Amino acid sequence: MISLKHRKLLVGLLAVFSVLAVWTNRRTSTRVQDKVLIVESGEDELSIETVDWSRVAYVTYATSSDYLCNAVILTAELRKLTQANIVTLIEANLLDDHVTSLLTALKQSSTVVEIDSVDERASDSWDHSFVKLHSFNLTQFDRIVYLDCDALLLKPIDYLFLLPWDHQIFAHAYWTDLQLGSYLMVLSPSTHVFNTLWRLVKNRNKDKNIYDMDILSTVSPSYLYDPSHVGATKKYLLPAYPNIMLTGELKTKNHNTFLKSRYASQPLSDWPSMRQNISLVHFSDWPDPKPWVFNNIYDDLPVCDGLSCSDHQVWISYHQKYHSLHNKYCPS
Ligand SMILES: *[C@@H]1O[C@H](CO)[C@@H](O)[C@H](O)[C@H]1NC(C)=O
Ligand SMILES: *[C@@H]1O[C@H](CO)[C@@H](O)[C@H](O)[C@H]1NC(C)=O
């Protein structure tokens, strides 16, 4: 667990960030209002030696054979970098003959936890997004780092386990003001919290397109905490930098939202070095397709002129890396 000295340090940091968060909230209104605070990443502030690795886990999920392959890639790459448990959630109805070899590969790098299908009517990958909320139900662990598996791991990320354990933390969807992204979450599981969220999933208006992040964004922060657990009752956002960036960021010219956000107000001249420090990239080039849909990645290159030329190269390198991992772990 975290030492007192380090806790104090973090509390201090959080106080600074909460003032900033409240100040920024005054200027703009958001769905989540002033109930969200930005948490600083633990990095070297806390000691990694204090973590009991048997009590923590990385979690991801797969609900189609494409995502099963992504889960194989992500968990196999994670396995090289961490002693933590690695869990893949899959819906039981995914288990047919088509996926046997992927499932065998997946079981080499992670513990596969089968869950009941969330919604029989689910038709596209978004409909399955509630599966990730099951992370809250994995109470055999004290702390979980949840990751969508359509991501590329660039650096070790065990430092995320050093963030304060009484906070439920969500990636800051940095292109918005203070909205959360559920593609990276740092959570403390709780049956109480899971049951509360699951009730909301079951009772949602199915005629509206409601996804996991809508539930997580709109829920009162107190719903994310166990009443038996004294501590924070706020939602915390994890700064995008240096934790996670969308690949689509490399197709933007000035990186304003990334650079000018409150957690990384750095000049554009720092961008190449910031880019090198990023731990994870999430494949998200909307409206362009995900990398496994590309037959030829060169069909959709970002425009290379002036400043964005090196971004262009990096974007290609991420996709090439993905394709080489895909060939290695999921040969067709
Ligand atoms: C939550 O976890 C418990 C204990 O493992 C399990 O019995 C229960 O079925 C899970 N809930 C759902 C909705 O899957
Ligand atoms: C990138 O990370 C290195 C090593 O942690 C650090 O010294 C440097 O300041 C970082 N660069 C930026 C722009 O944040």
mmCIF file of C-alpha atoms and ligand atoms in Angstrom:
data_model
loop_
_atom_site.group_PDB
_atom_site.id
_atom_site.type_symbol
_atom_site.label_atom_id
_atom_site.label_comp_id
_atom_site.label_asym_id
_atom_site.label_seq_id
_atom_site.Cartn_x
_atom_site.Cartn_y
_atom_site.Cartn_z
ATOM 1 C CA MET A 1 0.000 0.000 0.000
ATOM 2 C CA ILE A 2 0.905 3.654 -0.281
ATOM 3 C CA SER A 3 2.983 5.289 2.442
ATOM 4 C CA LEU A 4 1.703 8.251 4.450
ATOM 5 C CA LYS A 5 4.368 10.595 3.111
ATOM 6 C CA HIS A 6 3.404 9.799 -0.447
ATOM 7 C CA ARG A 7 -0.259 10.142 0.318
ATOM 8 C CA LYS A 8 0.368 13.635 1.626
ATOM 9 C CA LEU A 9 2.267 14.507 -1.516
ATOM 10 C CA LEU A 10 -0.595 13.326 -3.653
ATOM 11 C CA VAL A 11 -3.194 15.098 -1.568
ATOM 12 C CA GLY A 12 -1.190 18.287 -2.127
ATOM 13 C CA LEU A 13 -1.039 17.704 -5.841
ATOM 14 C CA LEU A 14 -4.724 16.945 -5.960
ATOM 15 C CA ALA A 15 -5.558 20.130 -4.097
ATOM 16 C CA VAL A 16 -3.714 22.142 -6.754
ATOM 17 C CA PHE A 17 -5.471 20.291 -9.520
ATOM 18 C CA SER A 18 -8.878 20.609 -7.923
ATOM 19 C CA VAL A 19 -8.492 24.373 -7.749
ATOM 20 C CA LEU A 20 -7.556 24.342 -11.421
ATOM 21 C CA ALA A 21 -10.470 22.071 -12.257
ATOM 22 C CA VAL A 22 -12.991 24.255 -10.439
ATOM 23 C CA TRP A 23 -11.544 27.359 -12.054
ATOM 24 C CA THR A 24 -11.827 25.857 -15.528
ATOM 25 C CA ASN A 25 -15.303 24.628 -14.850
ATOM 26 C CA ARG A 26 -16.430 28.160 -14.191
ATOM 27 C CA ARG A 27 -15.549 29.102 -17.717
ATOM 28 C CA THR A 28 -17.307 26.278 -19.464
ATOM 29 C CA SER A 29 -20.166 24.049 -18.637
ATOM 30 C CA THR A 30 -19.912 20.324 -19.090
ATOM 31 C CA ARG A 31 -22.070 17.352 -18.464
ATOM 32 C CA VAL A 32 -20.069 16.343 -15.472
ATOM 33 C CA GLN A 33 -19.696 19.834 -14.011
ATOM 34 C CA ASP A 34 -17.525 20.441 -11.002
ATOM 35 C CA LYS A 35 -17.662 16.885 -9.766
ATOM 36 C CA VAL A 36 -14.637 15.910 -11.794
ATOM 37 C CA LEU A 37 -11.088 16.492 -10.715
ATOM 38 C CA ILE A 38 -7.951 15.943 -12.682
ATOM 39 C CA VAL A 39 -5.558 13.533 -11.054
ATOM 40 C CA GLU A 40 -1.837 13.758 -11.677
ATOM 41 C CA SER A 41 -0.163 10.571 -12.723
ATOM 42 C CA GLY A 42 1.767 8.903 -9.921
ATOM 43 C CA GLU A 43 4.904 8.325 -11.976
ATOM 44 C CA ASP A 44 7.863 8.290 -9.621
ATOM 45 C CA GLU A 45 6.052 9.833 -6.674
ATOM 46 C CA LEU A 46 5.087 6.523 -5.105
ATOM 47 C CA SER A 47 7.040 3.396 -4.690
ATOM 48 C CA ILE A 48 6.272 0.534 -7.022
ATOM 49 C CA GLU A 49 7.726 -1.898 -4.445
ATOM 50 C CA THR A 50 4.724 -1.342 -2.189
ATOM 51 C CA VAL A 51 2.202 -2.843 -4.616
ATOM 52 C CA ASP A 52 0.999 -6.377 -3.880
ATOM 53 C CA TRP A 53 0.885 -7.668 -7.453
ATOM 54 C CA SER A 54 -1.357 -10.597 -6.582
ATOM 55 C CA ARG A 55 -4.112 -8.121 -5.681
ATOM 56 C CA VAL A 56 -4.093 -6.003 -8.831
ATOM 57 C CA ALA A 57 -5.031 -6.723 -12.445
ATOM 58 C CA TYR A 58 -5.126 -5.343 -15.921
ATOM 59 C CA VAL A 59 -8.487 -5.997 -17.541
ATOM 60 C CA THR A 60 -9.615 -5.849 -21.125
ATOM 61 C CA TYR A 61 -12.521 -7.358 -23.032
ATOM 62 C CA ALA A 62 -13.345 -8.905 -26.371
ATOM 63 C CA THR A 63 -16.728 -9.423 -27.983
ATOM 64 C CA SER A 64 -15.809 -10.361 -31.542
ATOM 65 C CA SER A 65 -13.015 -12.316 -33.204
ATOM 66 C CA ASP A 66 -11.293 -9.063 -34.287
ATOM 67 C CA TYR A 67 -11.253 -7.861 -30.714
ATOM 68 C CA LEU A 68 -10.203 -11.290 -29.501
ATOM 69 C CA CYS A 69 -7.091 -10.923 -31.643
ATOM 70 C CA ASN A 70 -6.516 -7.420 -30.255
ATOM 71 C CA ALA A 71 -6.853 -8.816 -26.747
ATOM 72 C CA VAL A 72 -4.260 -11.486 -27.568
ATOM 73 C CA ILE A 73 -1.871 -8.790 -28.818
ATOM 74 C CA LEU A 74 -2.408 -6.438 -25.885
ATOM 75 C CA THR A 75 -2.242 -9.065 -23.153
ATOM 76 C CA ALA A 76 0.808 -10.770 -24.660
ATOM 77 C CA GLU A 77 2.636 -7.444 -24.863
ATOM 78 C CA LEU A 78 1.541 -6.490 -21.338
ATOM 79 C CA ARG A 79 2.689 -9.867 -20.008
ATOM 80 C CA LYS A 80 6.272 -8.926 -20.923
ATOM 81 C CA LEU A 81 6.093 -5.735 -18.871
ATOM 82 C CA THR A 82 4.220 -6.526 -15.664
ATOM 83 C CA GLN A 83 3.819 -8.994 -12.824
ATOM 84 C CA ALA A 84 0.186 -7.970 -12.338
ATOM 85 C CA ASN A 85 -2.673 -10.331 -13.150
ATOM 86 C CA ILE A 86 -4.158 -9.898 -16.606
ATOM 87 C CA VAL A 87 -7.824 -10.664 -17.186
ATOM 88 C CA THR A 88 -9.807 -10.736 -20.418
ATOM 89 C CA LEU A 89 -13.581 -10.533 -20.140
ATOM 90 C CA ILE A 90 -15.451 -12.296 -22.880
ATOM 91 C CA GLU A 91 -19.109 -12.909 -23.492
ATOM 92 C CA ALA A 92 -19.925 -16.596 -23.291
ATOM 93 C CA ASN A 93 -21.683 -16.555 -26.667
ATOM 94 C CA LEU A 94 -18.435 -15.604 -28.383
ATOM 95 C CA LEU A 95 -17.051 -19.041 -27.697
ATOM 96 C CA ASP A 96 -17.604 -20.984 -30.862
ATOM 97 C CA ASP A 97 -15.283 -23.029 -33.049
ATOM 98 C CA HIS A 98 -14.061 -20.047 -35.037
ATOM 99 C CA VAL A 99 -12.189 -18.622 -32.123
ATOM 100 C CA THR A 100 -10.595 -21.721 -30.604
ATOM 101 C CA SER A 101 -7.015 -20.922 -31.579
ATOM 102 C CA LEU A 102 -7.305 -17.265 -30.548
ATOM 103 C CA LEU A 103 -8.761 -18.326 -27.237
ATOM 104 C CA THR A 104 -5.886 -20.727 -26.661
ATOM 105 C CA ALA A 105 -3.442 -17.914 -27.369
ATOM 106 C CA LEU A 106 -5.365 -15.581 -25.082
ATOM 107 C CA LYS A 107 -5.239 -18.051 -22.207
ATOM 108 C CA GLN A 108 -1.450 -18.058 -22.392
ATOM 109 C CA SER A 109 -1.219 -14.402 -21.497
ATOM 110 C CA SER A 110 -4.370 -13.776 -19.465
ATOM 111 C CA THR A 111 -7.075 -15.279 -17.313
ATOM 112 C CA VAL A 112 -10.244 -15.492 -19.350
ATOM 113 C CA VAL A 113 -13.412 -14.642 -17.438
ATOM 114 C CA GLU A 114 -16.650 -15.532 -19.174
ATOM 115 C CA ILE A 115 -19.665 -13.392 -18.539
ATOM 116 C CA ASP A 116 -23.252 -13.707 -19.675
ATOM 117 C CA SER A 117 -24.151 -11.821 -22.805
ATOM 118 C CA VAL A 118 -25.145 -8.309 -21.841
ATOM 119 C CA ASP A 119 -27.847 -7.825 -24.398
ATOM 120 C CA GLU A 120 -29.106 -10.411 -26.853
ATOM 121 C CA ARG A 121 -30.018 -7.682 -29.307
ATOM 122 C CA ALA A 122 -26.517 -6.302 -29.366
ATOM 123 C CA SER A 123 -25.477 -5.888 -32.956
ATOM 124 C CA ASP A 124 -22.373 -3.752 -33.185
ATOM 125 C CA SER A 125 -19.304 -3.433 -31.013
ATOM 126 C CA TRP A 126 -20.709 -0.429 -29.165
ATOM 127 C CA ASP A 127 -23.666 -2.463 -27.930
ATOM 128 C CA HIS A 128 -21.206 -4.703 -26.161
ATOM 129 C CA SER A 129 -19.431 -1.859 -24.465
ATOM 130 C CA PHE A 130 -21.206 -2.520 -21.166
ATOM 131 C CA VAL A 131 -19.086 -5.636 -20.800
ATOM 132 C CA LYS A 132 -16.230 -3.511 -19.512
ATOM 133 C CA LEU A 133 -18.342 -2.403 -16.551
ATOM 134 C CA HIS A 134 -17.862 -5.952 -15.262
ATOM 135 C CA SER A 135 -14.409 -4.765 -14.212
ATOM 136 C CA PHE A 136 -16.170 -3.325 -11.155
ATOM 137 C CA ASN A 137 -17.389 -6.839 -10.329
ATOM 138 C CA LEU A 138 -13.896 -8.370 -10.178
ATOM 139 C CA THR A 139 -13.757 -8.048 -6.417
ATOM 140 C CA GLN A 140 -11.039 -10.679 -6.122
ATOM 141 C CA PHE A 141 -8.747 -7.727 -6.930
ATOM 142 C CA ASP A 142 -8.219 -4.506 -4.996
ATOM 143 C CA ARG A 143 -7.276 -2.399 -7.974
ATOM 144 C CA ILE A 144 -7.793 -2.653 -11.703
ATOM 145 C CA VAL A 145 -6.376 -0.902 -14.730
ATOM 146 C CA TYR A 146 -8.950 -1.372 -17.462
ATOM 147 C CA LEU A 147 -7.863 -0.901 -21.089
ATOM 148 C CA ASP A 148 -9.729 -1.180 -24.370
ATOM 149 C CA CYS A 149 -7.759 -3.678 -26.416
ATOM 150 C CA ASP A 150 -7.678 -1.621 -29.629
ATOM 151 C CA ALA A 151 -4.643 0.096 -28.230
ATOM 152 C CA LEU A 152 -0.918 -0.155 -28.756
ATOM 153 C CA LEU A 153 1.267 -0.446 -25.697
ATOM 154 C CA LEU A 154 4.414 1.649 -26.044
ATOM 155 C CA LYS A 155 5.782 1.730 -22.492
ATOM 156 C CA PRO A 156 5.305 -0.030 -19.157
ATOM 157 C CA ILE A 157 2.194 1.327 -17.419
ATOM 158 C CA ASP A 158 2.421 -0.217 -13.958
ATOM 159 C CA TYR A 159 2.759 3.329 -12.585
ATOM 160 C CA LEU A 160 -1.018 3.615 -13.026
ATOM 161 C CA PHE A 161 -1.395 1.302 -10.021
ATOM 162 C CA LEU A 162 0.224 4.000 -7.906
ATOM 163 C CA LEU A 163 -2.636 6.463 -8.332
ATOM 164 C CA PRO A 164 -4.664 6.879 -5.115
ATOM 165 C CA TRP A 165 -6.689 3.724 -4.538
ATOM 166 C CA ASP A 166 -9.713 5.534 -3.158
ATOM 167 C CA HIS A 167 -10.249 7.254 -6.520
ATOM 168 C CA GLN A 168 -12.196 5.863 -9.455
ATOM 169 C CA ILE A 169 -10.271 7.332 -12.375
ATOM 170 C CA PHE A 170 -11.223 7.666 -16.036
ATOM 171 C CA ALA A 171 -9.245 8.805 -19.049
ATOM 172 C CA HIS A 172 -9.857 12.437 -19.859
ATOM 173 C CA ALA A 173 -11.436 12.571 -23.313
ATOM 174 C CA TYR A 174 -9.036 15.415 -23.988
ATOM 175 C CA TRP A 175 -10.763 16.734 -27.096
ATOM 176 C CA THR A 176 -13.693 17.617 -24.835
ATOM 177 C CA ASP A 177 -13.637 19.852 -21.819
ATOM 178 C CA LEU A 178 -14.069 17.518 -18.878
ATOM 179 C CA GLN A 179 -15.760 14.478 -20.272
ATOM 180 C CA LEU A 180 -14.510 11.032 -19.525
ATOM 181 C CA GLY A 181 -13.407 8.286 -21.849
ATOM 182 C CA SER A 182 -13.897 4.701 -20.786
ATOM 183 C CA TYR A 183 -11.033 3.377 -22.942
ATOM 184 C CA LEU A 184 -8.704 3.610 -19.930
ATOM 185 C CA MET A 185 -9.936 3.422 -16.337
ATOM 186 C CA VAL A 186 -8.197 2.889 -13.015
ATOM 187 C CA LEU A 187 -10.743 1.390 -10.641
ATOM 188 C CA SER A 188 -11.350 -0.138 -7.265
ATOM 189 C CA PRO A 189 -13.856 -2.959 -7.755
ATOM 190 C CA SER A 190 -16.918 -3.123 -5.524
ATOM 191 C CA THR A 191 -20.026 -5.300 -5.603
ATOM 192 C CA HIS A 192 -22.074 -2.340 -4.448
ATOM 193 C CA VAL A 193 -20.815 -0.075 -7.226
ATOM 194 C CA PHE A 194 -21.162 -2.804 -9.839
ATOM 195 C CA ASN A 195 -24.766 -3.567 -8.824
ATOM 196 C CA THR A 196 -25.628 0.122 -8.970
ATOM 197 C CA LEU A 197 -24.154 0.524 -12.452
ATOM 198 C CA TRP A 198 -25.650 -2.738 -13.645
ATOM 199 C CA ARG A 199 -29.110 -1.621 -12.563
ATOM 200 C CA LEU A 200 -28.626 1.491 -14.710
ATOM 201 C CA VAL A 201 -27.554 -0.647 -17.665
ATOM 202 C CA LYS A 202 -30.584 -2.908 -17.308
ATOM 203 C CA ASN A 203 -33.001 -0.009 -16.878
ATOM 204 C CA ARG A 204 -31.609 2.173 -19.638
ATOM 205 C CA ASN A 205 -33.923 3.355 -22.378
ATOM 206 C CA LYS A 206 -33.042 0.869 -25.094
ATOM 207 C CA ASP A 207 -34.496 3.082 -27.791
ATOM 208 C CA LYS A 208 -31.781 5.604 -27.126
ATOM 209 C CA ASN A 209 -28.175 4.936 -27.927
ATOM 210 C CA ILE A 210 -26.771 4.722 -24.459
ATOM 211 C CA TYR A 211 -23.276 3.359 -24.020
ATOM 212 C CA ASP A 212 -20.997 2.576 -21.138
ATOM 213 C CA MET A 213 -19.473 6.054 -21.048
ATOM 214 C CA ASP A 214 -22.897 7.680 -20.974
ATOM 215 C CA ILE A 215 -23.700 5.705 -17.865
ATOM 216 C CA LEU A 216 -20.343 6.534 -16.301
ATOM 217 C CA SER A 217 -20.580 10.233 -17.262
ATOM 218 C CA THR A 218 -24.059 10.856 -16.033
ATOM 219 C CA VAL A 219 -24.012 8.803 -12.880
ATOM 220 C CA SER A 220 -23.677 10.747 -9.678
ATOM 221 C CA PRO A 221 -20.085 10.427 -8.436
ATOM 222 C CA SER A 222 -21.349 8.960 -5.180
ATOM 223 C CA TYR A 223 -22.621 5.954 -7.156
ATOM 224 C CA LEU A 224 -19.054 5.100 -7.993
ATOM 225 C CA TYR A 225 -18.110 4.639 -4.360
ATOM 226 C CA ASP A 226 -18.901 1.993 -1.864
ATOM 227 C CA PRO A 227 -20.607 3.509 1.193
ATOM 228 C CA SER A 228 -18.614 1.140 3.385
ATOM 229 C CA HIS A 229 -15.473 2.671 1.954
ATOM 230 C CA VAL A 230 -14.621 6.061 3.359
ATOM 231 C CA GLY A 231 -12.887 8.330 0.937
ATOM 232 C CA ALA A 232 -13.333 10.275 -2.238
ATOM 233 C CA THR A 233 -16.755 10.795 -3.760
ATOM 234 C CA LYS A 234 -15.570 12.518 -6.872
ATOM 235 C CA LYS A 235 -14.864 11.307 -10.346
ATOM 236 C CA TYR A 236 -11.280 11.764 -11.277
ATOM 237 C CA LEU A 237 -9.919 12.253 -14.751
ATOM 238 C CA LEU A 238 -6.566 10.959 -15.845
ATOM 239 C CA PRO A 239 -4.683 13.477 -17.969
ATOM 240 C CA ALA A 240 -4.150 12.276 -21.512
ATOM 241 C CA TYR A 241 -0.456 13.133 -21.429
ATOM 242 C CA PRO A 242 1.686 11.058 -20.991
ATOM 243 C CA ASN A 243 -0.826 8.249 -20.543
ATOM 244 C CA ILE A 244 -2.856 7.783 -23.690
ATOM 245 C CA MET A 245 -3.326 9.489 -27.048
ATOM 246 C CA LEU A 246 -5.658 8.746 -29.931
ATOM 247 C CA THR A 247 -3.974 7.926 -33.241
ATOM 248 C CA GLY A 248 -6.231 10.561 -34.823
ATOM 249 C CA GLU A 249 -4.259 13.189 -32.893
ATOM 250 C CA LEU A 250 -1.446 12.646 -35.393
ATOM 251 C CA LYS A 251 -3.721 13.849 -38.159
ATOM 252 C CA THR A 252 -4.310 17.204 -36.521
ATOM 253 C CA LYS A 253 -1.974 20.065 -37.315
ATOM 254 C CA ASN A 254 -1.377 22.045 -34.158
ATOM 255 C CA HIS A 255 -2.243 19.644 -31.312
ATOM 256 C CA ASN A 256 -3.956 22.511 -29.548
ATOM 257 C CA THR A 257 -6.239 20.410 -27.389
ATOM 258 C CA PHE A 258 -3.403 18.143 -26.378
ATOM 259 C CA LEU A 259 -0.905 20.921 -25.704
ATOM 260 C CA LYS A 260 -3.098 23.601 -24.215
ATOM 261 C CA SER A 261 -5.064 21.494 -21.829
ATOM 262 C CA ARG A 262 -4.543 22.284 -18.190
ATOM 263 C CA TYR A 263 -2.402 19.277 -17.456
ATOM 264 C CA ALA A 264 0.149 19.839 -20.190
ATOM 265 C CA SER A 265 0.383 23.454 -21.224
ATOM 266 C CA GLN A 266 3.500 22.894 -23.229
ATOM 267 C CA PRO A 267 4.648 24.688 -26.384
ATOM 268 C CA LEU A 268 4.439 23.064 -29.792
ATOM 269 C CA SER A 269 8.243 22.785 -29.805
ATOM 270 C CA ASP A 270 7.883 20.173 -27.041
ATOM 271 C CA TRP A 271 5.538 18.077 -29.118
ATOM 272 C CA PRO A 272 8.095 15.652 -30.626
ATOM 273 C CA SER A 273 9.470 14.872 -27.182
ATOM 274 C CA MET A 274 5.990 14.587 -25.649
ATOM 275 C CA ARG A 275 4.993 12.241 -28.427
ATOM 276 C CA GLN A 276 7.894 9.965 -27.511
ATOM 277 C CA ASN A 277 6.806 9.883 -23.878
ATOM 278 C CA ILE A 278 3.294 8.590 -24.492
ATOM 279 C CA SER A 279 2.578 5.202 -22.914
ATOM 280 C CA LEU A 280 -0.377 4.022 -24.976
ATOM 281 C CA VAL A 281 -2.090 4.904 -28.203
ATOM 282 C CA HIS A 282 -5.703 4.113 -28.832
ATOM 283 C CA PHE A 283 -6.536 3.331 -32.454
ATOM 284 C CA SER A 284 -9.153 5.912 -33.178
ATOM 285 C CA ASP A 285 -9.098 7.650 -36.528
ATOM 286 C CA TRP A 286 -12.802 8.229 -36.843
ATOM 287 C CA PRO A 287 -14.328 8.457 -39.427
ATOM 288 C CA ASP A 288 -11.546 6.307 -40.875
ATOM 289 C CA PRO A 289 -11.558 2.624 -39.963
ATOM 290 C CA LYS A 290 -9.656 0.715 -37.301
ATOM 291 C CA PRO A 291 -6.334 -0.794 -38.420
ATOM 292 C CA TRP A 292 -7.617 -4.357 -38.761
ATOM 293 C CA VAL A 293 -10.151 -3.117 -41.301
ATOM 294 C CA PHE A 294 -7.423 -1.592 -43.464
ATOM 295 C CA ASN A 295 -6.127 -3.779 -46.214
ATOM 296 C CA ASN A 296 -3.584 -1.219 -47.131
ATOM 297 C CA ILE A 297 -2.661 1.335 -44.520
ATOM 298 C CA TYR A 298 -1.225 3.602 -47.186
ATOM 299 C CA ASP A 299 -4.752 4.262 -48.446
ATOM 300 C CA ASP A 300 -5.345 6.567 -45.561
ATOM 301 C CA LEU A 301 -2.244 8.469 -44.711
ATOM 302 C CA PRO A 302 -2.503 11.736 -42.872
ATOM 303 C CA VAL A 303 -1.475 14.711 -44.968
ATOM 304 C CA CYS A 304 2.229 15.355 -44.664
ATOM 305 C CA ASP A 305 3.189 18.973 -44.942
ATOM 306 C CA GLY A 306 5.299 21.185 -42.750
ATOM 307 C CA LEU A 307 5.031 20.280 -39.092
ATOM 308 C CA SER A 308 2.888 17.219 -39.417
ATOM 309 C CA CYS A 309 5.447 15.258 -41.487
ATOM 310 C CA SER A 310 6.963 13.558 -38.484
ATOM 311 C CA ASP A 311 3.480 12.830 -37.105
ATOM 312 C CA HIS A 312 2.785 11.205 -40.439
ATOM 313 C CA GLN A 313 5.792 8.921 -39.985
ATOM 314 C CA VAL A 314 4.796 8.081 -36.424
ATOM 315 C CA TRP A 315 1.215 7.342 -37.462
ATOM 316 C CA ILE A 316 2.557 4.919 -40.079
ATOM 317 C CA SER A 317 4.911 3.329 -37.557
ATOM 318 C CA TYR A 318 2.052 2.682 -35.089
ATOM 319 C CA HIS A 319 0.020 1.021 -37.825
ATOM 320 C CA GLN A 320 2.987 -0.999 -39.057
ATOM 321 C CA LYS A 321 3.679 -2.126 -35.512
ATOM 322 C CA TYR A 322 0.042 -3.162 -35.140
ATOM 323 C CA HIS A 323 0.128 -5.122 -38.388
ATOM 324 C CA SER A 324 3.320 -6.908 -37.469
ATOM 325 C CA LEU A 325 1.894 -7.854 -34.043
ATOM 326 C CA HIS A 326 -1.289 -8.993 -35.749
ATOM 327 C CA ASN A 327 0.712 -11.258 -38.067
ATOM 328 C CA LYS A 328 2.695 -12.592 -35.143
ATOM 329 C CA TYR A 329 -0.148 -13.332 -32.715
ATOM 330 C CA CYS A 330 -3.132 -13.911 -35.002
ATOM 331 C CA PRO A 331 -1.815 -15.444 -38.207
ATOM 332 C CA SER A 332 -4.727 -16.151 -40.510
HETATM 333 C C1 LIG B 1 -20.697 -10.508 -10.321
HETATM 334 O O1 LIG B 1 -19.765 -11.367 -9.673
HETATM 335 C C2 LIG B 1 -20.383 -12.356 -8.862
HETATM 336 C C3 LIG B 1 -19.276 -13.070 -8.104
HETATM 337 O O2 LIG B 1 -18.310 -13.569 -8.995
HETATM 338 C C4 LIG B 1 -21.209 -13.280 -9.743
HETATM 339 O O3 LIG B 1 -21.833 -14.279 -8.960
HETATM 340 C C5 LIG B 1 -22.252 -12.466 -10.478
HETATM 341 O O4 LIG B 1 -22.958 -13.298 -11.381
HETATM 342 C C6 LIG B 1 -21.598 -11.327 -11.252
HETATM 343 N N1 LIG B 1 -22.651 -10.473 -11.815
HETATM 344 C C7 LIG B 1 -22.950 -10.447 -13.126
HETATM 345 C C8 LIG B 1 -24.095 -9.584 -13.533
HETATM 346 O O5 LIG B 1 -22.321 -11.048 -13.958
HETATM 347 C C1 LIG B 2 9.674 13.107 -21.570
HETATM 348 O O1 LIG B 2 10.093 12.224 -20.558
HETATM 349 C C2 LIG B 2 11.400 12.476 -20.078
HETATM 350 C C3 LIG B 2 11.768 11.343 -19.147
HETATM 351 O O2 LIG B 2 10.770 11.121 -18.198
HETATM 352 C C4 LIG B 2 11.401 13.846 -19.406
HETATM 353 O O3 LIG B 2 12.704 14.157 -18.940
HETATM 354 C C5 LIG B 2 10.974 14.914 -20.418
HETATM 355 O O4 LIG B 2 10.857 16.157 -19.786
HETATM 356 C C6 LIG B 2 9.649 14.529 -21.026
HETATM 357 N N1 LIG B 2 9.349 15.466 -22.093
HETATM 358 C C7 LIG B 2 8.286 16.261 -22.065
HETATM 359 C C8 LIG B 2 8.146 17.213 -23.193
HETATM 360 O O5 LIG B 2 7.433 16.223 -21.182
#
